[in-house]
């Protein structure tokens, strides 16, 4: 029997049965429009036979849309009631046994995923979207690509190029793993409850070769954080604390890296920050 999707009425009924009231604390806004979840799966290019990880499946709207095309899903859900009910909902909507694994855990702490997913598709809680994405990209190297729905402001920041007004530390850290792009807008009206922010789809693809090891990534991210904590200052001043302690020492490292000491963090690409980290390691 084919997999069927949840409708708005059934979603509200399910929530009532589970005594689930969408909360701002958990960033819960359930998608109640079948066309929207099918569109997300299409934008992600999910194919039959692929293993997808979904963060925050909630009542299962997007989960069923992924399963509908013949992919399998590892769903990570922090709400115990929702995690317990999801397999039952999936079975009632025609999902075959073994196609869905539910991990009842906080996505920020999960360190193992059944099935080694290669695709990430999620309607991410707005309050933790960037930390979750960075954690998953760092922890699960098998993830090759994905599409996530996030608050518009967050999505624009993730996909921002150097020099953009919204370019910042999240932009650089996301770019460490590969390119990101805005992949569409989502109407507020497809959610229950209707949020007071706009949403966008953001797509990413992991670079074929890792940019660097954990130590180099941590060094680079430390420099990124310092640069954007004082983003109005020139790098020779903003990075003094992490590049030797003085503006003169920072200047020497920056010149070795081929970066102008008078530049500001918002002008630098992830490659620039990585070169600074490597120059700093040599100077240490």
PDB file of N, CA, C and O in Angstrom, residues 45-84:
ATOM      1  N   UNK A  45      16.367  16.617  -3.507  1.00  0.00           N
ATOM      2  CA  UNK A  45      16.764  15.591  -4.473  1.00  0.00           C
ATOM      3  C   UNK A  45      16.843  14.204  -3.872  1.00  0.00           C
ATOM      4  O   UNK A  45      17.662  13.376  -4.310  1.00  0.00           O
ATOM      5  N   UNK A  46      16.010  13.931  -2.874  1.00  0.00           N
ATOM      6  CA  UNK A  46      16.043  12.620  -2.223  1.00  0.00           C
ATOM      7  C   UNK A  46      15.563  11.553  -3.207  1.00  0.00           C
ATOM      8  O   UNK A  46      14.546  11.722  -3.893  1.00  0.00           O
ATOM      9  N   UNK A  47      16.289  10.445  -3.259  1.00  0.00           N
ATOM     10  CA  UNK A  47      15.957   9.356  -4.176  1.00  0.00           C
ATOM     11  C   UNK A  47      15.602   8.092  -3.411  1.00  0.00           C
ATOM     12  O   UNK A  47      16.035   7.897  -2.268  1.00  0.00           O
ATOM     13  N   UNK A  48      14.828   7.237  -4.047  1.00  0.00           N
ATOM     14  CA  UNK A  48      14.471   5.942  -3.456  1.00  0.00           C
ATOM     15  C   UNK A  48      15.742   5.185  -3.109  1.00  0.00           C
ATOM     16  O   UNK A  48      16.711   5.180  -3.875  1.00  0.00           O
ATOM     17  N   UNK A  49      15.747   4.568  -1.933  1.00  0.00           N
ATOM     18  CA  UNK A  49      16.892   3.777  -1.498  1.00  0.00           C
ATOM     19  C   UNK A  49      17.906   4.541  -0.673  1.00  0.00           C
ATOM     20  O   UNK A  49      18.776   3.933  -0.048  1.00  0.00           O
ATOM     21  N   UNK A  50      17.814   5.877  -0.666  1.00  0.00           N
ATOM     22  CA  UNK A  50      18.745   6.656   0.143  1.00  0.00           C
ATOM     23  C   UNK A  50      18.320   6.638   1.612  1.00  0.00           C
ATOM     24  O   UNK A  50      17.155   6.445   1.937  1.00  0.00           O
ATOM     25  N   UNK A  51      19.294   6.849   2.484  1.00  0.00           N
ATOM     26  CA  UNK A  51      19.013   6.966   3.917  1.00  0.00           C
ATOM     27  C   UNK A  51      19.118   8.442   4.297  1.00  0.00           C
ATOM     28  O   UNK A  51      20.139   9.080   4.089  1.00  0.00           O
ATOM     29  N   UNK A  52      18.040   8.960   4.847  1.00  0.00           N
ATOM     30  CA  UNK A  52      17.939  10.375   5.203  1.00  0.00           C
ATOM     31  C   UNK A  52      17.863  10.514   6.710  1.00  0.00           C
ATOM     32  O   UNK A  52      17.167   9.739   7.375  1.00  0.00           O
ATOM     33  N   UNK A  53      18.555  11.490   7.279  1.00  0.00           N
ATOM     34  CA  UNK A  53      18.359  11.819   8.689  1.00  0.00           C
ATOM     35  C   UNK A  53      17.492  13.065   8.758  1.00  0.00           C
ATOM     36  O   UNK A  53      17.705  14.033   8.029  1.00  0.00           O
ATOM     37  N   UNK A  54      16.473  12.998   9.608  1.00  0.00           N
ATOM     38  CA  UNK A  54      15.589  14.134   9.842  1.00  0.00           C
ATOM     39  C   UNK A  54      15.690  14.528  11.312  1.00  0.00           C
ATOM     40  O   UNK A  54      15.562  13.678  12.196  1.00  0.00           O
ATOM     41  N   UNK A  55      15.913  15.801  11.556  1.00  0.00           N
ATOM     42  CA  UNK A  55      15.999  16.315  12.917  1.00  0.00           C
ATOM     43  C   UNK A  55      14.664  16.979  13.270  1.00  0.00           C
ATOM     44  O   UNK A  55      14.165  17.814  12.514  1.00  0.00           O
ATOM     45  N   UNK A  56      14.081  16.600  14.402  1.00  0.00           N
ATOM     46  CA  UNK A  56      12.830  17.192  14.837  1.00  0.00           C
ATOM     47  C   UNK A  56      11.648  16.832  13.962  1.00  0.00           C
ATOM     48  O   UNK A  56      10.983  17.723  13.421  1.00  0.00           O
ATOM     49  N   UNK A  57      11.365  15.546  13.788  1.00  0.00           N
ATOM     50  CA  UNK A  57      10.260  15.130  12.906  1.00  0.00           C
ATOM     51  C   UNK A  57       8.877  15.535  13.403  1.00  0.00           C
ATOM     52  O   UNK A  57       7.924  15.559  12.634  1.00  0.00           O
ATOM     53  N   UNK A  58       8.776  15.830  14.699  1.00  0.00           N
ATOM     54  CA  UNK A  58       7.473  16.241  15.234  1.00  0.00           C
ATOM     55  C   UNK A  58       6.435  15.156  15.077  1.00  0.00           C
ATOM     56  O   UNK A  58       6.640  14.010  15.476  1.00  0.00           O
ATOM     57  N   UNK A  59       5.324  15.493  14.457  1.00  0.00           N
ATOM     58  CA  UNK A  59       4.227  14.544  14.277  1.00  0.00           C
ATOM     59  C   UNK A  59       4.386  13.691  13.024  1.00  0.00           C
ATOM     60  O   UNK A  59       3.622  12.746  12.824  1.00  0.00           O
ATOM     61  N   UNK A  60       5.363  14.031  12.163  1.00  0.00           N
ATOM     62  CA  UNK A  60       5.683  13.148  11.047  1.00  0.00           C
ATOM     63  C   UNK A  60       5.330  13.631   9.657  1.00  0.00           C
ATOM     64  O   UNK A  60       5.432  12.865   8.698  1.00  0.00           O
ATOM     65  N   UNK A  61       4.961  14.888   9.492  1.00  0.00           N
ATOM     66  CA  UNK A  61       4.574  15.390   8.159  1.00  0.00           C
ATOM     67  C   UNK A  61       5.685  15.211   7.124  1.00  0.00           C
ATOM     68  O   UNK A  61       5.485  14.607   6.067  1.00  0.00           O
ATOM     69  N   UNK A  62       6.865  15.751   7.427  1.00  0.00           N
ATOM     70  CA  UNK A  62       7.984  15.662   6.497  1.00  0.00           C
ATOM     71  C   UNK A  62       8.525  14.235   6.427  1.00  0.00           C
ATOM     72  O   UNK A  62       8.929  13.760   5.360  1.00  0.00           O
ATOM     73  N   UNK A  63       8.494  13.532   7.535  1.00  0.00           N
ATOM     74  CA  UNK A  63       8.959  12.142   7.589  1.00  0.00           C
ATOM     75  C   UNK A  63       8.233  11.301   6.552  1.00  0.00           C
ATOM     76  O   UNK A  63       8.853  10.544   5.780  1.00  0.00           O
ATOM     77  N   UNK A  64       6.916  11.406   6.519  1.00  0.00           N
ATOM     78  CA  UNK A  64       6.115  10.609   5.592  1.00  0.00           C
ATOM     79  C   UNK A  64       6.383  11.008   4.143  1.00  0.00           C
ATOM     80  O   UNK A  64       6.373  10.161   3.246  1.00  0.00           O
ATOM     81  N   UNK A  65       6.650  12.290   3.896  1.00  0.00           N
ATOM     82  CA  UNK A  65       6.956  12.736   2.535  1.00  0.00           C
ATOM     83  C   UNK A  65       8.279  12.146   2.046  1.00  0.00           C
ATOM     84  O   UNK A  65       8.433  11.838   0.854  1.00  0.00           O
ATOM     85  N   UNK A  66       9.239  11.981   2.948  1.00  0.00           N
ATOM     86  CA  UNK A  66      10.517  11.348   2.587  1.00  0.00           C
ATOM     87  C   UNK A  66      10.302   9.860   2.321  1.00  0.00           C
ATOM     88  O   UNK A  66      10.783   9.301   1.326  1.00  0.00           O
ATOM     89  N   UNK A  67       9.547   9.223   3.205  1.00  0.00           N
ATOM     90  CA  UNK A  67       9.280   7.790   3.064  1.00  0.00           C
ATOM     91  C   UNK A  67       8.427   7.490   1.833  1.00  0.00           C
ATOM     92  O   UNK A  67       8.535   6.420   1.233  1.00  0.00           O
ATOM     93  N   UNK A  68       7.607   8.439   1.437  1.00  0.00           N
ATOM     94  CA  UNK A  68       6.689   8.255   0.305  1.00  0.00           C
ATOM     95  C   UNK A  68       7.437   7.932  -0.983  1.00  0.00           C
ATOM     96  O   UNK A  68       6.930   7.185  -1.839  1.00  0.00           O
ATOM     97  N   UNK A  69       8.646   8.489  -1.139  1.00  0.00           N
ATOM     98  CA  UNK A  69       9.358   8.262  -2.399  1.00  0.00           C
ATOM     99  C   UNK A  69      10.292   7.050  -2.349  1.00  0.00           C
ATOM    100  O   UNK A  69      11.033   6.790  -3.292  1.00  0.00           O
ATOM    101  N   UNK A  70      10.253   6.318  -1.230  1.00  0.00           N
ATOM    102  CA  UNK A  70      11.039   5.090  -1.153  1.00  0.00           C
ATOM    103  C   UNK A  70      12.378   5.212  -0.455  1.00  0.00           C
ATOM    104  O   UNK A  70      13.181   4.285  -0.470  1.00  0.00           O
ATOM    105  N   UNK A  71      12.654   6.372   0.154  1.00  0.00           N
ATOM    106  CA  UNK A  71      13.864   6.511   0.969  1.00  0.00           C
ATOM    107  C   UNK A  71      13.571   5.973   2.367  1.00  0.00           C
ATOM    108  O   UNK A  71      12.414   5.762   2.737  1.00  0.00           O
ATOM    109  N   UNK A  72      14.616   5.734   3.147  1.00  0.00           N
ATOM    110  CA  UNK A  72      14.444   5.363   4.550  1.00  0.00           C
ATOM    111  C   UNK A  72      14.887   6.532   5.417  1.00  0.00           C
ATOM    112  O   UNK A  72      15.651   7.390   4.968  1.00  0.00           O
ATOM    113  N   UNK A  73      14.397   6.567   6.650  1.00  0.00           N
ATOM    114  CA  UNK A  73      14.601   7.729   7.509  1.00  0.00           C
ATOM    115  C   UNK A  73      15.123   7.336   8.883  1.00  0.00           C
ATOM    116  O   UNK A  73      14.623   6.393   9.498  1.00  0.00           O
ATOM    117  N   UNK A  74      16.131   8.062   9.347  1.00  0.00           N
ATOM    118  CA  UNK A  74      16.538   8.051  10.744  1.00  0.00           C
ATOM    119  C   UNK A  74      16.079   9.383  11.326  1.00  0.00           C
ATOM    120  O   UNK A  74      16.552  10.439  10.910  1.00  0.00           O
ATOM    121  N   UNK A  75      15.109   9.327  12.234  1.00  0.00           N
ATOM    122  CA  UNK A  75      14.504  10.545  12.781  1.00  0.00           C
ATOM    123  C   UNK A  75      14.994  10.780  14.204  1.00  0.00           C
ATOM    124  O   UNK A  75      14.899   9.885  15.050  1.00  0.00           O
ATOM    125  N   UNK A  76      15.510  11.982  14.468  1.00  0.00           N
ATOM    126  CA  UNK A  76      16.023  12.339  15.794  1.00  0.00           C
ATOM    127  C   UNK A  76      15.028  13.298  16.442  1.00  0.00           C
ATOM    128  O   UNK A  76      14.821  14.414  15.958  1.00  0.00           O
ATOM    129  N   UNK A  77      14.407  12.857  17.531  1.00  0.00           N
ATOM    130  CA  UNK A  77      13.346  13.632  18.167  1.00  0.00           C
ATOM    131  C   UNK A  77      13.593  13.751  19.667  1.00  0.00           C
ATOM    132  O   UNK A  77      13.769  12.750  20.356  1.00  0.00           O
ATOM    133  N   UNK A  78      13.587  14.995  20.177  1.00  0.00           N
ATOM    134  CA  UNK A  78      13.864  15.250  21.598  1.00  0.00           C
ATOM    135  C   UNK A  78      12.635  15.055  22.478  1.00  0.00           C
ATOM    136  O   UNK A  78      12.751  14.757  23.669  1.00  0.00           O
ATOM    137  N   UNK A  79      11.440  15.203  21.894  1.00  0.00           N
ATOM    138  CA  UNK A  79      10.193  15.069  22.658  1.00  0.00           C
ATOM    139  C   UNK A  79       9.815  13.592  22.743  1.00  0.00           C
ATOM    140  O   UNK A  79       9.500  12.962  21.725  1.00  0.00           O
ATOM    141  N   UNK A  80       9.842  13.031  23.951  1.00  0.00           N
ATOM    142  CA  UNK A  80       9.626  11.588  24.124  1.00  0.00           C
ATOM    143  C   UNK A  80       8.275  11.139  23.587  1.00  0.00           C
ATOM    144  O   UNK A  80       8.150  10.055  23.016  1.00  0.00           O
ATOM    145  N   UNK A  81       7.255  11.962  23.776  1.00  0.00           N
ATOM    146  CA  UNK A  81       5.913  11.578  23.309  1.00  0.00           C
ATOM    147  C   UNK A  81       5.884  11.471  21.788  1.00  0.00           C
ATOM    148  O   UNK A  81       5.317  10.527  21.225  1.00  0.00           O
ATOM    149  N   UNK A  82       6.495  12.438  21.132  1.00  0.00           N
ATOM    150  CA  UNK A  82       6.515  12.432  19.673  1.00  0.00           C
ATOM    151  C   UNK A  82       7.366  11.284  19.142  1.00  0.00           C
ATOM    152  O   UNK A  82       7.003  10.632  18.159  1.00  0.00           O
ATOM    153  N   UNK A  83       8.500  11.038  19.789  1.00  0.00           N
ATOM    154  CA  UNK A  83       9.378   9.943  19.366  1.00  0.00           C
ATOM    155  C   UNK A  83       8.673   8.592  19.489  1.00  0.00           C
ATOM    156  O   UNK A  83       8.803   7.723  18.621  1.00  0.00           O
ATOM    157  N   UNK A  84       7.912   8.419  20.558  1.00  0.00           N
ATOM    158  CA  UNK A  84       7.219   7.145  20.787  1.00  0.00           C
ATOM    159  C   UNK A  84       6.089   6.942  19.787  1.00  0.00           C
ATOM    160  O   UNK A  84       5.805   5.807  19.366  1.00  0.00           O
TER     161      UNK A  84
END
